[in-house]
Short mmCIF file of C-alpha atoms in Angstrom, two decimals:
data_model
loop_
_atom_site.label_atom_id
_atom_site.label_comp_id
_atom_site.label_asym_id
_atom_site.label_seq_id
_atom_site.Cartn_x
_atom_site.Cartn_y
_atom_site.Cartn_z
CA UNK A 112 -28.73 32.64 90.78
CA UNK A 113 -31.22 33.46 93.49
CA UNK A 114 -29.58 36.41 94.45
CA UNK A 115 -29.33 37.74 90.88
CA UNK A 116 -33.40 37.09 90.70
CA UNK A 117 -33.43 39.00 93.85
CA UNK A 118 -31.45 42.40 92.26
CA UNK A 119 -33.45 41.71 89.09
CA UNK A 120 -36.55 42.06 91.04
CA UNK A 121 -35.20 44.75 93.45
CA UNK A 122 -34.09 46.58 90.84
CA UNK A 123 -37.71 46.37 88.18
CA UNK A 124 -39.47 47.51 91.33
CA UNK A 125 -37.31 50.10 92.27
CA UNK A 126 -37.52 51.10 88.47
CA UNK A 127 -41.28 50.65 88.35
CA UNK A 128 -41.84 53.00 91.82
CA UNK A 129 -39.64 55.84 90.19
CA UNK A 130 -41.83 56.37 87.27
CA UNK A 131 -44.79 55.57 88.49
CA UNK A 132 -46.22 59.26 89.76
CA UNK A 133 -49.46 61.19 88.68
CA UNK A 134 -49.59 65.00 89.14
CA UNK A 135 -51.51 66.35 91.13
CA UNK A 136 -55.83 65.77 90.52
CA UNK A 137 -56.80 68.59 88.15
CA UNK A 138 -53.88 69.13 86.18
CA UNK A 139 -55.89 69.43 83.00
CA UNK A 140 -58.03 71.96 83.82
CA UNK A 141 -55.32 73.94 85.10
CA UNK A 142 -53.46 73.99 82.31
CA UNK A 143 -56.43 74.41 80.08
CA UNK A 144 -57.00 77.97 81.87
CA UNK A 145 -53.64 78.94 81.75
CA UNK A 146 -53.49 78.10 78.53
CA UNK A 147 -56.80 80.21 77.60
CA UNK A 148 -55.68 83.31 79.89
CA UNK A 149 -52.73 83.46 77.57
CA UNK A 150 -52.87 86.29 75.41
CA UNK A 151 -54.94 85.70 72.14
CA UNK A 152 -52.46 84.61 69.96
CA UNK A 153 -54.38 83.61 67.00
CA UNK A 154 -54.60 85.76 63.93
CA UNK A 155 -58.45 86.46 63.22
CA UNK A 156 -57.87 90.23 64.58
CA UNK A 157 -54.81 90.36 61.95
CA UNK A 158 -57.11 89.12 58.99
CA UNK A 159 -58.99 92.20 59.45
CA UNK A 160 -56.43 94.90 59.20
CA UNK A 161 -53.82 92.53 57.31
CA UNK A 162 -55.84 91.34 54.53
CA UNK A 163 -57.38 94.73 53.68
CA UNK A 164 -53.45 96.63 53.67
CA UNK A 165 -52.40 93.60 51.66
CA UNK A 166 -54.77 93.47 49.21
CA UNK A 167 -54.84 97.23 49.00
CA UNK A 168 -51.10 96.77 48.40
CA UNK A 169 -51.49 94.18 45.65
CA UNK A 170 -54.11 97.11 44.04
CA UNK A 171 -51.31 99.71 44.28
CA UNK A 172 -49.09 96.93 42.56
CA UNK A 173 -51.03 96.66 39.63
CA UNK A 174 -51.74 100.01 39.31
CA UNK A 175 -48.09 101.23 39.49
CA UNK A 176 -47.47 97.96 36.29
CA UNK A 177 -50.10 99.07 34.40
CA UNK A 178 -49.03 102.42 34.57
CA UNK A 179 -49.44 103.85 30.53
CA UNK A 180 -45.56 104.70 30.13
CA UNK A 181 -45.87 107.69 27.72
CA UNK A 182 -45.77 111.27 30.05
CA UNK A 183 -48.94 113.61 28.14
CA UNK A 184 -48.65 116.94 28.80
CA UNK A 185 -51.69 118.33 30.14
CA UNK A 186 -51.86 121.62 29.37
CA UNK A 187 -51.84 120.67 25.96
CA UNK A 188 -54.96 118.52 25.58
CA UNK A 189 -57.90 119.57 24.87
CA UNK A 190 -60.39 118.83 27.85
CA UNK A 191 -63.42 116.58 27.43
CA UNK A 192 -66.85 117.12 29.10
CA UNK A 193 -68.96 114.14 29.93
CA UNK A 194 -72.70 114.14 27.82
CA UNK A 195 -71.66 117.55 26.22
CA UNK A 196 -70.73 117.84 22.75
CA UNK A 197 -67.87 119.07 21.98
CA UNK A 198 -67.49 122.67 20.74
CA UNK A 199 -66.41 123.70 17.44
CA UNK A 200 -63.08 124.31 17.12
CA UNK A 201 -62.43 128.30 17.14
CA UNK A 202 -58.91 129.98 15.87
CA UNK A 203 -59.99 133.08 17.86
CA UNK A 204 -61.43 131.87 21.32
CA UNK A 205 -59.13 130.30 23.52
CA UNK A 206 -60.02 126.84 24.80
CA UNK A 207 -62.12 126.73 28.25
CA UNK A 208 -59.32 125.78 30.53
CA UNK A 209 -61.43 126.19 33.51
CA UNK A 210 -60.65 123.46 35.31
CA UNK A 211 -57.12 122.49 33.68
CA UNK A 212 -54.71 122.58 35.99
CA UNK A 213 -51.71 125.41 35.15
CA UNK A 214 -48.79 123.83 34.42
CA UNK A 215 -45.80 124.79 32.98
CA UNK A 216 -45.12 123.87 29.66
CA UNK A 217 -41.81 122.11 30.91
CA UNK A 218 -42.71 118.52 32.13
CA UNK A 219 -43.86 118.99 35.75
CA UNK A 220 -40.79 118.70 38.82
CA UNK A 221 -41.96 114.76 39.94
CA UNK A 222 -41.77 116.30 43.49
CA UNK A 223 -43.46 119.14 42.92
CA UNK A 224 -47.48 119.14 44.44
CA UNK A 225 -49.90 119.45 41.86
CA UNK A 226 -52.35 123.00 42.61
CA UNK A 227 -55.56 122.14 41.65
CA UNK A 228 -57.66 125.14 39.95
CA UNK A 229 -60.51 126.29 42.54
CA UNK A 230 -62.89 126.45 39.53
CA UNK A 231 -62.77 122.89 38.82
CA UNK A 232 -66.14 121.52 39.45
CA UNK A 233 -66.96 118.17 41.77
CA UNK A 234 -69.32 117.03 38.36
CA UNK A 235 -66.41 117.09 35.69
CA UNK A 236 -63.98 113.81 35.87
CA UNK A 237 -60.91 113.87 36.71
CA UNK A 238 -58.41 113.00 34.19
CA UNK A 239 -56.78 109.35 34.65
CA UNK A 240 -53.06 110.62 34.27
CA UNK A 241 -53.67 112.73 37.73
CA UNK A 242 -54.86 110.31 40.38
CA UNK A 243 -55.15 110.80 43.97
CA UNK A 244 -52.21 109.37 45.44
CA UNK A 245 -52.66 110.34 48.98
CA UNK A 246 -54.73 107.63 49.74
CA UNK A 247 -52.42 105.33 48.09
CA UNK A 248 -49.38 106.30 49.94
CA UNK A 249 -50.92 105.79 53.43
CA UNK A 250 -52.22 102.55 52.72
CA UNK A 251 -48.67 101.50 51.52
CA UNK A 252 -47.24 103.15 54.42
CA UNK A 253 -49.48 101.20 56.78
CA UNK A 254 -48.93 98.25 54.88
CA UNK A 255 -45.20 98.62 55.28
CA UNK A 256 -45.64 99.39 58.80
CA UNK A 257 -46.96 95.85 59.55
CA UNK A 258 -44.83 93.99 57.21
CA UNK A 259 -41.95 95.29 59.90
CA UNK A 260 -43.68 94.66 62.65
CA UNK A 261 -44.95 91.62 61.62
CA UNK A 262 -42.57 90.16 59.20
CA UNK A 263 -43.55 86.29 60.04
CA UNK A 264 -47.07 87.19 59.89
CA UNK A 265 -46.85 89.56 57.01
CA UNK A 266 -44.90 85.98 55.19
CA UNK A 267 -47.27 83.97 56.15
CA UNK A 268 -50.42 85.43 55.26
CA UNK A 269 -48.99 86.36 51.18
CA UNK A 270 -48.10 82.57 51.03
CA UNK A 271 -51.14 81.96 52.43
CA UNK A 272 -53.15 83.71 50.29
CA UNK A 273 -51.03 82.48 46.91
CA UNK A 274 -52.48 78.92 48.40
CA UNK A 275 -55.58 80.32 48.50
CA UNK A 276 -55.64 81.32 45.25
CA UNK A 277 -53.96 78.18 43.60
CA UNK A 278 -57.08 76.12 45.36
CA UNK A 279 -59.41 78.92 43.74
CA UNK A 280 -57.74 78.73 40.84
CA UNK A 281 -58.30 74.42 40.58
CA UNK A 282 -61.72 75.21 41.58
CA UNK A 283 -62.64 77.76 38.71
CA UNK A 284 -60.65 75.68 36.06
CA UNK A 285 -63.72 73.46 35.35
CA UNK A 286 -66.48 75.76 35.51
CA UNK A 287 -64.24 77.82 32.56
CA UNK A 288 -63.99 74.78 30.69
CA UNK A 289 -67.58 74.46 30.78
CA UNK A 290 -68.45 77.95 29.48
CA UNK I 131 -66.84 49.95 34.57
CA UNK I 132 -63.65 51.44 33.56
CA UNK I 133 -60.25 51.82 36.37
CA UNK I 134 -59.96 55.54 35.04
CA UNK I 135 -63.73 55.54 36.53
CA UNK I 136 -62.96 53.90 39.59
CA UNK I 137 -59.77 55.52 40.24
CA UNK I 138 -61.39 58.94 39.95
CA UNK I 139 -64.24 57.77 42.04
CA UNK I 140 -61.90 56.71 45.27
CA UNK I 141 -59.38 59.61 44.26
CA UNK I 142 -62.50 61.77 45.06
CA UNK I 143 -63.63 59.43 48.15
CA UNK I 144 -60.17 60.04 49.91
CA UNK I 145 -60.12 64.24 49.14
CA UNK I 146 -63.88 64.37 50.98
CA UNK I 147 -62.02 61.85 53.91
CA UNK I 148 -58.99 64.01 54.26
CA UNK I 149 -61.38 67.40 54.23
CA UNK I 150 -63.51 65.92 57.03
CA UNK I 151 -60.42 64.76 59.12
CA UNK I 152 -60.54 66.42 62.47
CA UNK I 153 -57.99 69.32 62.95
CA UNK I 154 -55.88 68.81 66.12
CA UNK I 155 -56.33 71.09 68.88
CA UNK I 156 -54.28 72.16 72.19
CA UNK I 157 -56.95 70.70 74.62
CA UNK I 158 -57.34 67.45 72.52
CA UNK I 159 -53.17 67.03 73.22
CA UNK I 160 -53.64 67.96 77.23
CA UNK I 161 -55.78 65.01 77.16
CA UNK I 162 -54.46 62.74 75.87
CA UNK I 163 -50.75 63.72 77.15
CA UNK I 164 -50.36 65.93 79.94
CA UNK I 165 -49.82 62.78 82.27
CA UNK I 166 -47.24 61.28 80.19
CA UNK I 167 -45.44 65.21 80.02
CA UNK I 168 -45.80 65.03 83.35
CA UNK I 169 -43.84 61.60 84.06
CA UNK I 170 -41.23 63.01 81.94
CA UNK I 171 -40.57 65.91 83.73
CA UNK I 172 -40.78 64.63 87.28
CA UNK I 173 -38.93 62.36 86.19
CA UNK I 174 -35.91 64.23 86.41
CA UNK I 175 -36.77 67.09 88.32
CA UNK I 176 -38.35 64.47 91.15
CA UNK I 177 -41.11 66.96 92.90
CA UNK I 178 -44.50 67.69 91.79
CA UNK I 179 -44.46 71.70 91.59
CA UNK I 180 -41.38 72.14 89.51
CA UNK I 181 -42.84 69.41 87.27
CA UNK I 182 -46.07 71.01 86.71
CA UNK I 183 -44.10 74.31 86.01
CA UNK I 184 -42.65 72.31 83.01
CA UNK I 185 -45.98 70.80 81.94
CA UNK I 186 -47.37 73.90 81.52
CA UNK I 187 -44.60 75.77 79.43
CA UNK I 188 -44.67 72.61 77.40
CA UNK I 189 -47.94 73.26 76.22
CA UNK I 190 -47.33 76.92 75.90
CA UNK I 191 -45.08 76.22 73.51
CA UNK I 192 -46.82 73.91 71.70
CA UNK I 193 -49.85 76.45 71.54
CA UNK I 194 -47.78 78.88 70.16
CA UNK I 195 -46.39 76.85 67.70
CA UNK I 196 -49.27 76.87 65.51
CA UNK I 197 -49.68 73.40 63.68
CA UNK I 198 -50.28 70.94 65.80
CA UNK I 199 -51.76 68.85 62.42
CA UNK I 200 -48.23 68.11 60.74
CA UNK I 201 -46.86 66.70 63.96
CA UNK I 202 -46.22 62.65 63.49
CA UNK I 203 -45.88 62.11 67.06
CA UNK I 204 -47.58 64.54 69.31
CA UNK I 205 -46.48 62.40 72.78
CA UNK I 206 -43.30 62.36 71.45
CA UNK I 207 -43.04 65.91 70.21
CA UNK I 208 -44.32 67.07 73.43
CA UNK I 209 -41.88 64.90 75.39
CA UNK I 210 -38.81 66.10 73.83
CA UNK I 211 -40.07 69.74 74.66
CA UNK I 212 -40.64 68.73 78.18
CA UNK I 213 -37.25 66.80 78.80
CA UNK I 214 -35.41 70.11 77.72
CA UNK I 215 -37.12 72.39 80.00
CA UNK I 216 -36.88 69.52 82.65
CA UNK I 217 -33.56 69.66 81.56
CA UNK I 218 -32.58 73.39 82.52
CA UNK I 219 -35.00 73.10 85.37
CA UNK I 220 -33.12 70.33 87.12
CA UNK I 221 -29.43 72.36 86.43
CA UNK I 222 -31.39 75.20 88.70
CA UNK I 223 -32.47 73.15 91.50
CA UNK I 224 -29.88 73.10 94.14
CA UNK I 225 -29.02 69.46 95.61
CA UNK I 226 -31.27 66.65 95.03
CA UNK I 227 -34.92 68.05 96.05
CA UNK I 228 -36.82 65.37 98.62
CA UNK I 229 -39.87 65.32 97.95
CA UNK I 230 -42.36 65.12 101.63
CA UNK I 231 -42.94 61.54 102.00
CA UNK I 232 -46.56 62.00 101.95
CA UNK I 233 -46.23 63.04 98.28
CA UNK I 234 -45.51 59.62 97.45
CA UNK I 235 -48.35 58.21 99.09
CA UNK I 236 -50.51 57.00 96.25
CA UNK I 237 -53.58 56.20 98.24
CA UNK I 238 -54.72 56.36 102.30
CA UNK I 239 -53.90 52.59 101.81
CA UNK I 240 -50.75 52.68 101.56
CA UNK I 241 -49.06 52.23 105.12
CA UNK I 242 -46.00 54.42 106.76
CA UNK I 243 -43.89 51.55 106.41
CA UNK I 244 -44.62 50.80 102.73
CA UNK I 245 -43.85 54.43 102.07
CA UNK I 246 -40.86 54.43 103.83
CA UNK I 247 -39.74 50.92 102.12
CA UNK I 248 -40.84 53.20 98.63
CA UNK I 249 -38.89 56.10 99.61
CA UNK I 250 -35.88 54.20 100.31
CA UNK I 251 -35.62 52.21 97.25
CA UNK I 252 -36.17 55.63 95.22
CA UNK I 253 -33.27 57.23 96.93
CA UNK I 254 -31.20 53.96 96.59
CA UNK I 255 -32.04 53.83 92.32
CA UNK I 256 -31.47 57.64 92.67
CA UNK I 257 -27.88 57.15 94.03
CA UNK I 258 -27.25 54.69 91.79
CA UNK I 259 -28.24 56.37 88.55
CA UNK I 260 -26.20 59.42 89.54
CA UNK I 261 -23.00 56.92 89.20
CA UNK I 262 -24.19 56.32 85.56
CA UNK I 263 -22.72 58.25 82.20
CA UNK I 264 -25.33 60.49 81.01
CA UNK I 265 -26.24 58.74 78.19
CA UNK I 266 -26.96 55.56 80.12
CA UNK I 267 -29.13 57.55 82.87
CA UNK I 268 -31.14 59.01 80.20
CA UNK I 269 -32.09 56.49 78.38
CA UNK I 270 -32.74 54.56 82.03
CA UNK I 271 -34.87 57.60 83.20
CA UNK I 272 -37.21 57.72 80.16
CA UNK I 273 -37.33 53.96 80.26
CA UNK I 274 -39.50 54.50 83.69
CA UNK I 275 -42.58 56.87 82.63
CA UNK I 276 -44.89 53.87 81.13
CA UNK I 277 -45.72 55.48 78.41
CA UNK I 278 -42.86 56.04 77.02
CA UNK I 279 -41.73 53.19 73.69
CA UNK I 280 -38.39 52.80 72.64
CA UNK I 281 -39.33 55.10 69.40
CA UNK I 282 -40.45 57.52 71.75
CA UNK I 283 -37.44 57.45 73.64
CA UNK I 284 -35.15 57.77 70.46
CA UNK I 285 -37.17 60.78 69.36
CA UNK I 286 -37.17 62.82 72.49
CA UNK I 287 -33.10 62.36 72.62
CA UNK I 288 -32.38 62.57 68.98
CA UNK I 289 -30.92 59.07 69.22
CA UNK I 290 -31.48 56.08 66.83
CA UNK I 291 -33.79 53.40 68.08
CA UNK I 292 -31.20 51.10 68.41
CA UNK I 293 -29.20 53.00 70.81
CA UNK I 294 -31.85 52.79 72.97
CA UNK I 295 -32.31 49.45 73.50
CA UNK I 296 -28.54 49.24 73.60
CA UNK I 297 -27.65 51.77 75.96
CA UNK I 298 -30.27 50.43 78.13
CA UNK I 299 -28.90 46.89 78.20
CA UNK I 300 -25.72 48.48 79.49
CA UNK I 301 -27.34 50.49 81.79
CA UNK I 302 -29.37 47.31 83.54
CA UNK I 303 -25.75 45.34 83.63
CA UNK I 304 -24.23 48.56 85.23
CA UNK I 305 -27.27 49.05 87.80
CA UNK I 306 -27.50 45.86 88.75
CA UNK I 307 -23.50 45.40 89.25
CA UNK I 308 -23.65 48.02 91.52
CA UNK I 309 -26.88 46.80 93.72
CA UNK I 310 -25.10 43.71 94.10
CA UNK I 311 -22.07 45.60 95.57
CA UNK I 312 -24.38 47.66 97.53
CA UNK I 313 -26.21 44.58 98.39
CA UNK I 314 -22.59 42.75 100.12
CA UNK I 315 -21.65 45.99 102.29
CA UNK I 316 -24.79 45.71 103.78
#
């Protein structure tokens, strides 16, 4: 019996000495700077490019729904003037097409560019069936861009923002009710 | 006053406890837990620089895992990562690495002849636990960093809690068979 309480305490203290280490004094700070010299991996600088292609991408979403499905024909519509009253209707004088864009009366090639008429002036408005889609393209390029590069970021910022929006959306719910 | 009343009123009391709860940080988990990491990875790689090496790609890993609030367990989570890097470290290491002997004096207290006595019984428990199945030396290697609970143990080798106190029973009868054996020759 004596000589199994002797391995039994041989064998705790042998136990006891191999665990029983510390590293080295200072070990915290060291790892705190290696930790901080570590590339910045957190994603504030992505919020500011990310959000902006996102939501501009959301934008070009909607836009491309809401699109009015009917085609018009613009060279047959008679153009409309901001604060100026329309002329009378003439048989004999053709309408001012000054700033219409020529078009054929076939429905336009979808790849073909659009010429716009040097006469058109900066103060007239443009028509909404002819919007700028250069703009629009290069945001949805960039957009796509990062979504490739990025694909667990790009993921995790939409879901983050449909959280975001669920919270707004429990937030607004009462003020609603009360109007 | 109505329960509908009071039950909105603590509902609302726990949502403005939860928002204030602290979020967890990296340098809040160094802490509280780079010494136990540590323990855990010299425990099986046995010398102080390869150990450190683990520590900190432990935590590198856990900074670049994000969120650090879900995580139940943080010494645990952090020891699992460390064993498995300890892990592949030790494969690498040629031999068994021995450590100076000054390394394992703790404080200018401690004599030569203490250290030796220390050093000898660590190579002895070494030699034995390298005569153990795996699963037994594991379980008996974790079982020596302090900090370490049975729980903790299970987590970090994906084993129920009950295997752990089992396999270390086994592992004490084994150990302590083959002291005594050692313990005749001599």
């Amino acid at each position: 019996m004596a000589e199994q309480d002797k391995i039994d305490k041989l064998l705790d203290r042998a136990l006891g000495e191999y665990g029983a280490t510390s590293a080295r004094a200072g070990l915290e700070g060291r790892l705190l700077a290696r930790l901080e010299a570590e590339p910045d991996r957190n994603r504030s600088w992505l919020w500011w490019i990310v959000v902006p292609a996102m939501a501009a991408l959301a934008v070009i979403a909607v836009l491309v729904a809401w699109r009015p499905q009917s085609k018009v024909n613009i060279a047959n519509v008679t153009p409309v003037r901001v604060g100026v009253p329309p002329a009378p209707p003439s048989t004999t004088e053709a309408p001012r097409r000054d700033w219409v864009v020529k078009q054929p009366s076939r429905p336009p090639h979808p790849k073909a560019p659009v010429k716009a008429n040097p006469k058109r002036r900066d103060s007239e408005p443009r028509l909404a069936t002819f919007p700028s889609q250069d703009s629009n393209d290069q945001l949805v390029r960039l957009a796509m861009q990062f979504v490739k590069a990025h694909p667990d970021e790009a993921t995790e910022i939409v879901r983050e923002q449909k959280e975001f929006r669920e919270v707004a959306a429990q937030f607004t719910a009462p003020l609603k009710e009360e109007e | 006053m109505s329960w509908a009343g009071a039950a909105l009123r603590e509902s609302a009391i726990v949502e403005e406890t939860e928002s204030k709860a602290p979020s967890v940080t990296i340098e809040e988990l160094v802490r509280l837990h780079a010494q136990t990491v540590f323990r855990v990875a010299y425990s099986l790689v046995r010398n102080h620089a390869d150990a450190e090496d683990v520590v900190q790609e432990t935590f590198l890993r856990a900074m670049k895992h994000g969120r650090l609030d879900g995580i139940e367990n943080p010494k645990a989570w952090l020891s699992k990562i460390a064993w498995r890097l300890a892990l592949d470290r030790a494969k690498r290491i040629p031999g068994e690495p021995l450590e100076p002997m000054l390394e394992t004096l703790r404080s200018a207290d401690d004599s030569l002849e203490d250290a030796l006595e220390e050093q000898q019984r660590s190579e002895l428990l070494r030699s034995l636990l390298q005569t153990l199945p795996s699963d037994l030396r594991e379980v008996t290697v974790l079982s020596t960093v302090e900090e370490m609970t049975s729980g903790d143990i299970a987590t970090v080798l994906g084993i129920p809690e009950g295997s752990v106190r089992t396999r270390l029973m086994r592992a004490r009868q084994m150990l302590k068979q083959k002291l005594a054996a050692k313990l005749e020759k001599k």
